[in-house]
Amino acid sequence: MNLNPARLPGQKSGKPVDKPVDKPVNKPVRLTDKYHREFPYLRLSVTDVCNFRCEYCLPNGYHRSHRPAVLTREEIRRLVTVFAELGVWKIRLTGGEPSVRKDFTEIIDMVAHIPGITTTAFTTNGYRLLANAQKWQDAGVTNLNISVDSLDPARFKKITGHDRLTEILAGIEKSLELGYGSIKVNVVLLKDINDSSLPDYMDYIRERPITVRFIELMQTGDNLAYFRERHQSAQVMRTALVKQGWTENIRRNGAGPAVDFTHPDYQGAIGLIAPYSKDFCLACNRLRVTATGDLRLCLFGDIGIPLRDLLQSDDQMPELKSRIITQLEHKKSSHFLAQGKTGLIPNLSATGG
Ligand code: SAM
Ligand code: SF4
């Protein structure tokens, strides 16, 4: 597989990624908690269905259950409108696999055009990216995150259950050509599976303006045995990066919990997301809503606040607004993952990672 194709038009080598991708709007964020954190960012799961079976997330694949139907487009419109009025300017659509929804492009188009929303992102396993990169960009996606847990096709297949690495990488190539504002590749760090793959990813981003983000494996309700076997601290990556001349970027005000490293010889950047590290939650800037309309104040929280009953007509929007503001007072200072408390979620496909 060619991991170093010709440079893209207009790219110069040796210049790390430095694009102003997130576009905060100049208006106050009304969502703040008692620890003085602001929440300008909403992650919205549009489905819990997924067609992959990543061994750390849905090892046996998705199974239909008798859960309520996912939010309709109208419900999503009301929800995002209210969050935007409360100062949210960045939305990430996630899942499950968001692109399995037949009306996914319409959802993007609608969300991206809600007044106040300036950054529309989504996280995908990339299986429909090659065919849809242009359409999704036209609909309004600015930021793309694609999960690629290995650059080795056999290992990729073992982790995800699908032999689709080549077409997913082709979809990323296409997205680069189209000039998406931000392209990130998510890699869940897995002991003895991909924790020695830093050189492969470095090669991959030498001439591509992509941020590769290594995410520490998180314990969920379903994956305790796997977690014990495969969890690897991101500290190993940090040590290797520093040793090879990568510099930790100064965090932008309001940036989320990822820590980014750059190097003058690489177009791309490397990010580390280490939820088990001390003080990870200090930089929390996001709220989540599940595919069936429950507000989650924390990915690993143990309360789900139903919002759906207030998404049934436009007249309910003021009430919805005050429910969100009131509930935010219950947001805790931190998750309790280190104590093994994983909260309500069986796996991340249920809430959206
Ligand atoms: N299906 C899409 C995908 O895989 O990109 C979006 C949903 S997925 C739940 C979002 C992100 O969460 C992915 O990057 C995935 O690798 C990550 N993820 C899933 N389970 C995880 C876990 N237990 N620990 C850390 N990251 C996890
Ligand atoms: Fe599906 Fe994403 Fe979970 Fe993989 S990580 S099983 S692609 S939801």
PDB file of N, CA and C in Angstrom, residues 268-347:
ATOM      1  N   GLY A 268       1.597  16.804   9.027  1.00  0.00           N
ATOM      2  CA  GLY A 268       0.530  16.439   9.952  1.00  0.00           C
ATOM      3  C   GLY A 268       0.931  16.637  11.403  1.00  0.00           C
ATOM      4  N   ALA A 269       0.018  16.303  12.291  1.00  0.00           N
ATOM      5  CA  ALA A 269       0.269  16.412  13.734  1.00  0.00           C
ATOM      6  C   ALA A 269      -0.143  15.099  14.398  1.00  0.00           C
ATOM      7  N   ILE A 270       0.333  14.913  15.636  1.00  0.00           N
ATOM      8  CA  ILE A 270      -0.075  13.728  16.413  1.00  0.00           C
ATOM      9  C   ILE A 270      -0.759  14.241  17.677  1.00  0.00           C
ATOM     10  N   GLY A 271      -1.917  13.699  17.976  1.00  0.00           N
ATOM     11  CA  GLY A 271      -2.624  14.097  19.195  1.00  0.00           C
ATOM     12  C   GLY A 271      -2.745  12.914  20.141  1.00  0.00           C
ATOM     13  N   LEU A 272      -2.797  13.219  21.418  1.00  0.00           N
ATOM     14  CA  LEU A 272      -2.993  12.167  22.422  1.00  0.00           C
ATOM     15  C   LEU A 272      -4.244  12.504  23.226  1.00  0.00           C
ATOM     16  N   ILE A 273      -5.095  11.517  23.387  1.00  0.00           N
ATOM     17  CA  ILE A 273      -6.276  11.694  24.234  1.00  0.00           C
ATOM     18  C   ILE A 273      -6.175  10.662  25.342  1.00  0.00           C
ATOM     19  N   ALA A 274      -5.927  11.171  26.543  1.00  0.00           N
ATOM     20  CA  ALA A 274      -5.605  10.279  27.666  1.00  0.00           C
ATOM     21  C   ALA A 274      -6.605  10.487  28.800  1.00  0.00           C
ATOM     22  N   PRO A 275      -7.793   9.884  28.682  1.00  0.00           N
ATOM     23  CA  PRO A 275      -8.829  10.143  29.688  1.00  0.00           C
ATOM     24  C   PRO A 275      -8.466   9.676  31.086  1.00  0.00           C
ATOM     25  N   TYR A 276      -7.460   8.807  31.195  1.00  0.00           N
ATOM     26  CA  TYR A 276      -7.076   8.330  32.526  1.00  0.00           C
ATOM     27  C   TYR A 276      -6.027   9.233  33.165  1.00  0.00           C
ATOM     28  N   SER A 277      -5.607  10.270  32.410  1.00  0.00           N
ATOM     29  CA  SER A 277      -4.577  11.132  32.983  1.00  0.00           C
ATOM     30  C   SER A 277      -5.207  12.114  33.970  1.00  0.00           C
ATOM     31  N   LYS A 278      -4.373  12.555  34.895  1.00  0.00           N
ATOM     32  CA  LYS A 278      -4.829  13.513  35.896  1.00  0.00           C
ATOM     33  C   LYS A 278      -5.286  14.798  35.189  1.00  0.00           C
ATOM     34  N   ASP A 279      -6.328  15.390  35.663  1.00  0.00           N
ATOM     35  CA  ASP A 279      -6.807  16.686  35.159  1.00  0.00           C
ATOM     36  C   ASP A 279      -7.419  16.660  33.758  1.00  0.00           C
ATOM     37  N   PHE A 280      -7.641  15.460  33.193  1.00  0.00           N
ATOM     38  CA  PHE A 280      -8.237  15.365  31.855  1.00  0.00           C
ATOM     39  C   PHE A 280      -9.548  16.158  31.787  1.00  0.00           C
ATOM     40  N   CYS A 281     -10.358  16.065  32.839  1.00  0.00           N
ATOM     41  CA  CYS A 281     -11.709  16.647  32.791  1.00  0.00           C
ATOM     42  C   CYS A 281     -11.716  18.172  32.971  1.00  0.00           C
ATOM     43  N   LEU A 282     -10.576  18.734  33.396  1.00  0.00           N
ATOM     44  CA  LEU A 282     -10.526  20.196  33.574  1.00  0.00           C
ATOM     45  C   LEU A 282     -10.844  20.910  32.270  1.00  0.00           C
ATOM     46  N   ALA A 283     -10.446  20.284  31.136  1.00  0.00           N
ATOM     47  CA  ALA A 283     -10.630  20.944  29.840  1.00  0.00           C
ATOM     48  C   ALA A 283     -11.917  20.490  29.146  1.00  0.00           C
ATOM     49  N   CYS A 284     -12.797  19.831  29.880  1.00  0.00           N
ATOM     50  CA  CYS A 284     -14.027  19.342  29.238  1.00  0.00           C
ATOM     51  C   CYS A 284     -14.820  20.525  28.671  1.00  0.00           C
ATOM     52  N   ASN A 285     -15.186  20.419  27.385  1.00  0.00           N
ATOM     53  CA  ASN A 285     -15.921  21.525  26.750  1.00  0.00           C
ATOM     54  C   ASN A 285     -17.143  21.013  25.990  1.00  0.00           C
ATOM     55  N   ARG A 286     -17.582  19.753  26.283  1.00  0.00           N
ATOM     56  CA  ARG A 286     -18.620  19.155  25.456  1.00  0.00           C
ATOM     57  C   ARG A 286     -19.744  18.513  26.255  1.00  0.00           C
ATOM     58  N   LEU A 287     -20.913  18.522  25.639  1.00  0.00           N
ATOM     59  CA  LEU A 287     -22.046  17.780  26.179  1.00  0.00           C
ATOM     60  C   LEU A 287     -22.455  16.777  25.107  1.00  0.00           C
ATOM     61  N   ARG A 288     -23.223  15.783  25.527  1.00  0.00           N
ATOM     62  CA  ARG A 288     -23.626  14.748  24.566  1.00  0.00           C
ATOM     63  C   ARG A 288     -25.124  14.516  24.618  1.00  0.00           C
ATOM     64  N   VAL A 289     -25.664  14.165  23.463  1.00  0.00           N
ATOM     65  CA  VAL A 289     -27.056  13.720  23.432  1.00  0.00           C
ATOM     66  C   VAL A 289     -27.079  12.390  22.687  1.00  0.00           C
ATOM     67  N   THR A 290     -27.777  11.398  23.263  1.00  0.00           N
ATOM     68  CA  THR A 290     -27.823  10.064  22.656  1.00  0.00           C
ATOM     69  C   THR A 290     -28.797  10.061  21.468  1.00  0.00           C
ATOM     70  N   ALA A 291     -28.759   8.970  20.734  1.00  0.00           N
ATOM     71  CA  ALA A 291     -29.587   8.854  19.523  1.00  0.00           C
ATOM     72  C   ALA A 291     -31.076   8.877  19.839  1.00  0.00           C
ATOM     73  N   THR A 292     -31.442   8.614  21.090  1.00  0.00           N
ATOM     74  CA  THR A 292     -32.866   8.656  21.441  1.00  0.00           C
ATOM     75  C   THR A 292     -33.206   9.889  22.288  1.00  0.00           C
ATOM     76  N   GLY A 293     -32.259  10.833  22.375  1.00  0.00           N
ATOM     77  CA  GLY A 293     -32.589  12.133  22.945  1.00  0.00           C
ATOM     78  C   GLY A 293     -32.340  12.299  24.435  1.00  0.00           C
ATOM     79  N   ASP A 294     -31.419  11.523  24.992  1.00  0.00           N
ATOM     80  CA  ASP A 294     -31.041  11.737  26.401  1.00  0.00           C
ATOM     81  C   ASP A 294     -29.796  12.615  26.462  1.00  0.00           C
ATOM     82  N   LEU A 295     -29.844  13.637  27.294  1.00  0.00           N
ATOM     83  CA  LEU A 295     -28.654  14.457  27.522  1.00  0.00           C
ATOM     84  C   LEU A 295     -27.722  13.701  28.456  1.00  0.00           C
ATOM     85  N   ARG A 296     -26.452  13.603  28.073  1.00  0.00           N
ATOM     86  CA  ARG A 296     -25.443  13.006  28.953  1.00  0.00           C
ATOM     87  C   ARG A 296     -24.432  14.105  29.279  1.00  0.00           C
ATOM     88  N   LEU A 297     -24.311  14.388  30.564  1.00  0.00           N
ATOM     89  CA  LEU A 297     -23.407  15.457  30.975  1.00  0.00           C
ATOM     90  C   LEU A 297     -21.958  15.008  30.865  1.00  0.00           C
ATOM     91  N   CYS A 298     -21.760  13.680  30.900  1.00  0.00           N
ATOM     92  CA  CYS A 298     -20.405  13.120  30.779  1.00  0.00           C
ATOM     93  C   CYS A 298     -20.552  11.792  30.064  1.00  0.00           C
ATOM     94  N   LEU A 299     -19.554  11.444  29.220  1.00  0.00           N
ATOM     95  CA  LEU A 299     -19.608  10.158  28.512  1.00  0.00           C
ATOM     96  C   LEU A 299     -19.788   9.012  29.506  1.00  0.00           C
ATOM     97  N   PHE A 300     -19.178   9.177  30.676  1.00  0.00           N
ATOM     98  CA  PHE A 300     -19.214   8.094  31.660  1.00  0.00           C
ATOM     99  C   PHE A 300     -20.085   8.429  32.867  1.00  0.00           C
ATOM    100  N   GLY A 301     -21.010   9.351  32.680  1.00  0.00           N
ATOM    101  CA  GLY A 301     -21.879   9.726  33.791  1.00  0.00           C
ATOM    102  C   GLY A 301     -22.931   8.659  34.066  1.00  0.00           C
ATOM    103  N   ASP A 302     -23.532   8.748  35.248  1.00  0.00           N
ATOM    104  CA  ASP A 302     -24.538   7.729  35.534  1.00  0.00           C
ATOM    105  C   ASP A 302     -25.950   8.288  35.521  1.00  0.00           C
ATOM    106  N   ILE A 303     -26.108   9.490  34.908  1.00  0.00           N
ATOM    107  CA  ILE A 303     -27.484   9.952  34.688  1.00  0.00           C
ATOM    108  C   ILE A 303     -27.703  10.323  33.224  1.00  0.00           C
ATOM    109  N   GLY A 304     -28.882   9.934  32.731  1.00  0.00           N
ATOM    110  CA  GLY A 304     -29.306  10.316  31.394  1.00  0.00           C
ATOM    111  C   GLY A 304     -30.520  11.203  31.601  1.00  0.00           C
ATOM    112  N   ILE A 305     -30.509  12.397  31.034  1.00  0.00           N
ATOM    113  CA  ILE A 305     -31.618  13.328  31.248  1.00  0.00           C
ATOM    114  C   ILE A 305     -32.471  13.348  29.978  1.00  0.00           C
ATOM    115  N   PRO A 306     -33.689  12.819  30.051  1.00  0.00           N
ATOM    116  CA  PRO A 306     -34.507  12.774  28.837  1.00  0.00           C
ATOM    117  C   PRO A 306     -34.852  14.174  28.346  1.00  0.00           C
ATOM    118  N   LEU A 307     -34.665  14.402  27.057  1.00  0.00           N
ATOM    119  CA  LEU A 307     -35.045  15.690  26.457  1.00  0.00           C
ATOM    120  C   LEU A 307     -36.160  15.510  25.435  1.00  0.00           C
ATOM    121  N   ARG A 308     -36.403  14.270  25.061  1.00  0.00           N
ATOM    122  CA  ARG A 308     -37.271  14.017  23.911  1.00  0.00           C
ATOM    123  C   ARG A 308     -38.693  14.532  24.107  1.00  0.00           C
ATOM    124  N   ASP A 309     -39.192  14.465  25.333  1.00  0.00           N
ATOM    125  CA  ASP A 309     -40.564  14.939  25.555  1.00  0.00           C
ATOM    126  C   ASP A 309     -40.685  16.436  25.242  1.00  0.00           C
ATOM    127  N   LEU A 310     -39.549  17.147  25.219  1.00  0.00           N
ATOM    128  CA  LEU A 310     -39.595  18.586  24.918  1.00  0.00           C
ATOM    129  C   LEU A 310     -39.141  18.895  23.480  1.00  0.00           C
ATOM    130  N   LEU A 311     -39.104  17.849  22.658  1.00  0.00           N
ATOM    131  CA  LEU A 311     -38.665  18.060  21.267  1.00  0.00           C
ATOM    132  C   LEU A 311     -39.827  17.896  20.297  1.00  0.00           C
ATOM    133  N   GLN A 312     -41.041  17.938  20.834  1.00  0.00           N
ATOM    134  CA  GLN A 312     -42.188  17.584  19.993  1.00  0.00           C
ATOM    135  C   GLN A 312     -42.821  18.771  19.272  1.00  0.00           C
ATOM    136  N   SER A 313     -42.549  19.993  19.734  1.00  0.00           N
ATOM    137  CA  SER A 313     -43.048  21.157  18.967  1.00  0.00           C
ATOM    138  C   SER A 313     -42.165  22.364  19.262  1.00  0.00           C
ATOM    139  N   ASP A 314     -42.182  23.319  18.339  1.00  0.00           N
ATOM    140  CA  ASP A 314     -41.337  24.507  18.497  1.00  0.00           C
ATOM    141  C   ASP A 314     -41.707  25.298  19.758  1.00  0.00           C
ATOM    142  N   ASP A 315     -42.974  25.196  20.166  1.00  0.00           N
ATOM    143  CA  ASP A 315     -43.411  25.929  21.369  1.00  0.00           C
ATOM    144  C   ASP A 315     -42.669  25.482  22.631  1.00  0.00           C
ATOM    145  N   GLN A 316     -42.122  24.276  22.591  1.00  0.00           N
ATOM    146  CA  GLN A 316     -41.473  23.750  23.802  1.00  0.00           C
ATOM    147  C   GLN A 316     -40.020  24.213  23.959  1.00  0.00           C
ATOM    148  N   MET A 317     -39.534  24.930  22.963  1.00  0.00           N
ATOM    149  CA  MET A 317     -38.099  25.265  23.001  1.00  0.00           C
ATOM    150  C   MET A 317     -37.673  26.042  24.256  1.00  0.00           C
ATOM    151  N   PRO A 318     -38.462  27.030  24.733  1.00  0.00           N
ATOM    152  CA  PRO A 318     -38.027  27.736  25.949  1.00  0.00           C
ATOM    153  C   PRO A 318     -37.903  26.785  27.146  1.00  0.00           C
ATOM    154  N   GLU A 319     -38.838  25.841  27.249  1.00  0.00           N
ATOM    155  CA  GLU A 319     -38.799  24.893  28.367  1.00  0.00           C
ATOM    156  C   GLU A 319     -37.576  23.964  28.244  1.00  0.00           C
ATOM    157  N   LEU A 320     -37.311  23.577  26.997  1.00  0.00           N
ATOM    158  CA  LEU A 320     -36.141  22.713  26.747  1.00  0.00           C
ATOM    159  C   LEU A 320     -34.857  23.429  27.184  1.00  0.00           C
ATOM    160  N   LYS A 321     -34.786  24.699  26.825  1.00  0.00           N
ATOM    161  CA  LYS A 321     -33.622  25.512  27.180  1.00  0.00           C
ATOM    162  C   LYS A 321     -33.427  25.516  28.696  1.00  0.00           C
ATOM    163  N   SER A 322     -34.512  25.748  29.424  1.00  0.00           N
ATOM    164  CA  SER A 322     -34.305  25.843  30.877  1.00  0.00           C
ATOM    165  C   SER A 322     -34.006  24.476  31.482  1.00  0.00           C
ATOM    166  N   ARG A 323     -34.528  23.393  30.886  1.00  0.00           N
ATOM    167  CA  ARG A 323     -34.158  22.073  31.429  1.00  0.00           C
ATOM    168  C   ARG A 323     -32.649  21.818  31.257  1.00  0.00           C
ATOM    169  N   ILE A 324     -32.136  22.173  30.108  1.00  0.00           N
ATOM    170  CA  ILE A 324     -30.698  21.935  29.860  1.00  0.00           C
ATOM    171  C   ILE A 324     -29.855  22.745  30.859  1.00  0.00           C
ATOM    172  N   ILE A 325     -30.220  24.027  31.006  1.00  0.00           N
ATOM    173  CA  ILE A 325     -29.445  24.893  31.913  1.00  0.00           C
ATOM    174  C   ILE A 325     -29.508  24.359  33.346  1.00  0.00           C
ATOM    175  N   THR A 326     -30.699  23.958  33.776  1.00  0.00           N
ATOM    176  CA  THR A 326     -30.842  23.476  35.164  1.00  0.00           C
ATOM    177  C   THR A 326     -30.047  22.193  35.370  1.00  0.00           C
ATOM    178  N   GLN A 327     -30.116  21.294  34.397  1.00  0.00           N
ATOM    179  CA  GLN A 327     -29.455  20.002  34.570  1.00  0.00           C
ATOM    180  C   GLN A 327     -27.929  20.125  34.581  1.00  0.00           C
ATOM    181  N   LEU A 328     -27.429  21.149  33.885  1.00  0.00           N
ATOM    182  CA  LEU A 328     -25.977  21.326  33.816  1.00  0.00           C
ATOM    183  C   LEU A 328     -25.357  21.528  35.206  1.00  0.00           C
ATOM    184  N   GLU A 329     -26.188  21.993  36.131  1.00  0.00           N
ATOM    185  CA  GLU A 329     -25.674  22.168  37.503  1.00  0.00           C
ATOM    186  C   GLU A 329     -25.225  20.848  38.116  1.00  0.00           C
ATOM    187  N   HIS A 330     -25.721  19.731  37.546  1.00  0.00           N
ATOM    188  CA  HIS A 330     -25.356  18.433  38.118  1.00  0.00           C
ATOM    189  C   HIS A 330     -24.086  17.841  37.505  1.00  0.00           C
ATOM    190  N   LYS A 331     -23.472  18.568  36.584  1.00  0.00           N
ATOM    191  CA  LYS A 331     -22.265  18.002  35.968  1.00  0.00           C
ATOM    192  C   LYS A 331     -21.162  17.916  36.998  1.00  0.00           C
ATOM    193  N   LYS A 332     -20.536  16.731  37.064  1.00  0.00           N
ATOM    194  CA  LYS A 332     -19.491  16.529  38.067  1.00  0.00           C
ATOM    195  C   LYS A 332     -18.153  17.064  37.561  1.00  0.00           C
ATOM    196  N   SER A 333     -17.221  17.234  38.500  1.00  0.00           N
ATOM    197  CA  SER A 333     -15.923  17.798  38.123  1.00  0.00           C
ATOM    198  C   SER A 333     -15.131  16.830  37.251  1.00  0.00           C
ATOM    199  N   SER A 334     -15.411  15.536  37.389  1.00  0.00           N
ATOM    200  CA  SER A 334     -14.560  14.553  36.713  1.00  0.00           C
ATOM    201  C   SER A 334     -15.337  13.251  36.522  1.00  0.00           C
ATOM    202  N   HIS A 335     -14.866  12.402  35.628  1.00  0.00           N
ATOM    203  CA  HIS A 335     -15.418  11.043  35.559  1.00  0.00           C
ATOM    204  C   HIS A 335     -14.734  10.210  36.649  1.00  0.00           C
ATOM    205  N   PHE A 336     -15.222   9.007  36.871  1.00  0.00           N
ATOM    206  CA  PHE A 336     -14.599   8.166  37.897  1.00  0.00           C
ATOM    207  C   PHE A 336     -14.096   6.875  37.271  1.00  0.00           C
ATOM    208  N   LEU A 337     -13.546   7.039  36.051  1.00  0.00           N
ATOM    209  CA  LEU A 337     -13.059   5.878  35.303  1.00  0.00           C
ATOM    210  C   LEU A 337     -11.943   5.143  36.038  1.00  0.00           C
ATOM    211  N   ALA A 338     -11.077   5.924  36.684  1.00  0.00           N
ATOM    212  CA  ALA A 338      -9.933   5.291  37.351  1.00  0.00           C
ATOM    213  C   ALA A 338     -10.401   4.345  38.457  1.00  0.00           C
ATOM    214  N   GLN A 339     -11.604   4.611  38.984  1.00  0.00           N
ATOM    215  CA  GLN A 339     -12.161   3.714  40.009  1.00  0.00           C
ATOM    216  C   GLN A 339     -13.019   2.630  39.363  1.00  0.00           C
ATOM    217  N   GLY A 340     -12.962   2.523  38.022  1.00  0.00           N
ATOM    218  CA  GLY A 340     -13.709   1.464  37.322  1.00  0.00           C
ATOM    219  C   GLY A 340     -15.174   1.790  37.135  1.00  0.00           C
ATOM    220  N   LYS A 341     -15.569   3.067  37.403  1.00  0.00           N
ATOM    221  CA  LYS A 341     -16.988   3.412  37.229  1.00  0.00           C
ATOM    222  C   LYS A 341     -17.228   3.872  35.798  1.00  0.00           C
ATOM    223  N   THR A 342     -17.950   3.078  35.028  1.00  0.00           N
ATOM    224  CA  THR A 342     -18.117   3.401  33.608  1.00  0.00           C
ATOM    225  C   THR A 342     -19.460   4.030  33.313  1.00  0.00           C
ATOM    226  N   GLY A 343     -20.287   4.225  34.325  1.00  0.00           N
ATOM    227  CA  GLY A 343     -21.567   4.896  34.126  1.00  0.00           C
ATOM    228  C   GLY A 343     -22.565   4.012  33.396  1.00  0.00           C
ATOM    229  N   LEU A 344     -23.441   4.686  32.629  1.00  0.00           N
ATOM    230  CA  LEU A 344     -24.582   3.984  32.041  1.00  0.00           C
ATOM    231  C   LEU A 344     -24.274   3.196  30.782  1.00  0.00           C
ATOM    232  N   ILE A 345     -23.159   3.507  30.121  1.00  0.00           N
ATOM    233  CA  ILE A 345     -23.054   2.985  28.765  1.00  0.00           C
ATOM    234  C   ILE A 345     -22.443   1.588  28.675  1.00  0.00           C
ATOM    235  N   PRO A 346     -23.086   0.697  27.892  1.00  0.00           N
ATOM    236  CA  PRO A 346     -22.513  -0.632  27.676  1.00  0.00           C
ATOM    237  C   PRO A 346     -21.299  -0.554  26.756  1.00  0.00           C
ATOM    238  N   ASN A 347     -21.335   0.343  25.747  1.00  0.00           N
ATOM    239  CA  ASN A 347     -20.216   0.528  24.812  1.00  0.00           C
ATOM    240  C   ASN A 347     -20.374   1.911  24.199  1.00  0.00           C
TER     241      ASN A 347
END
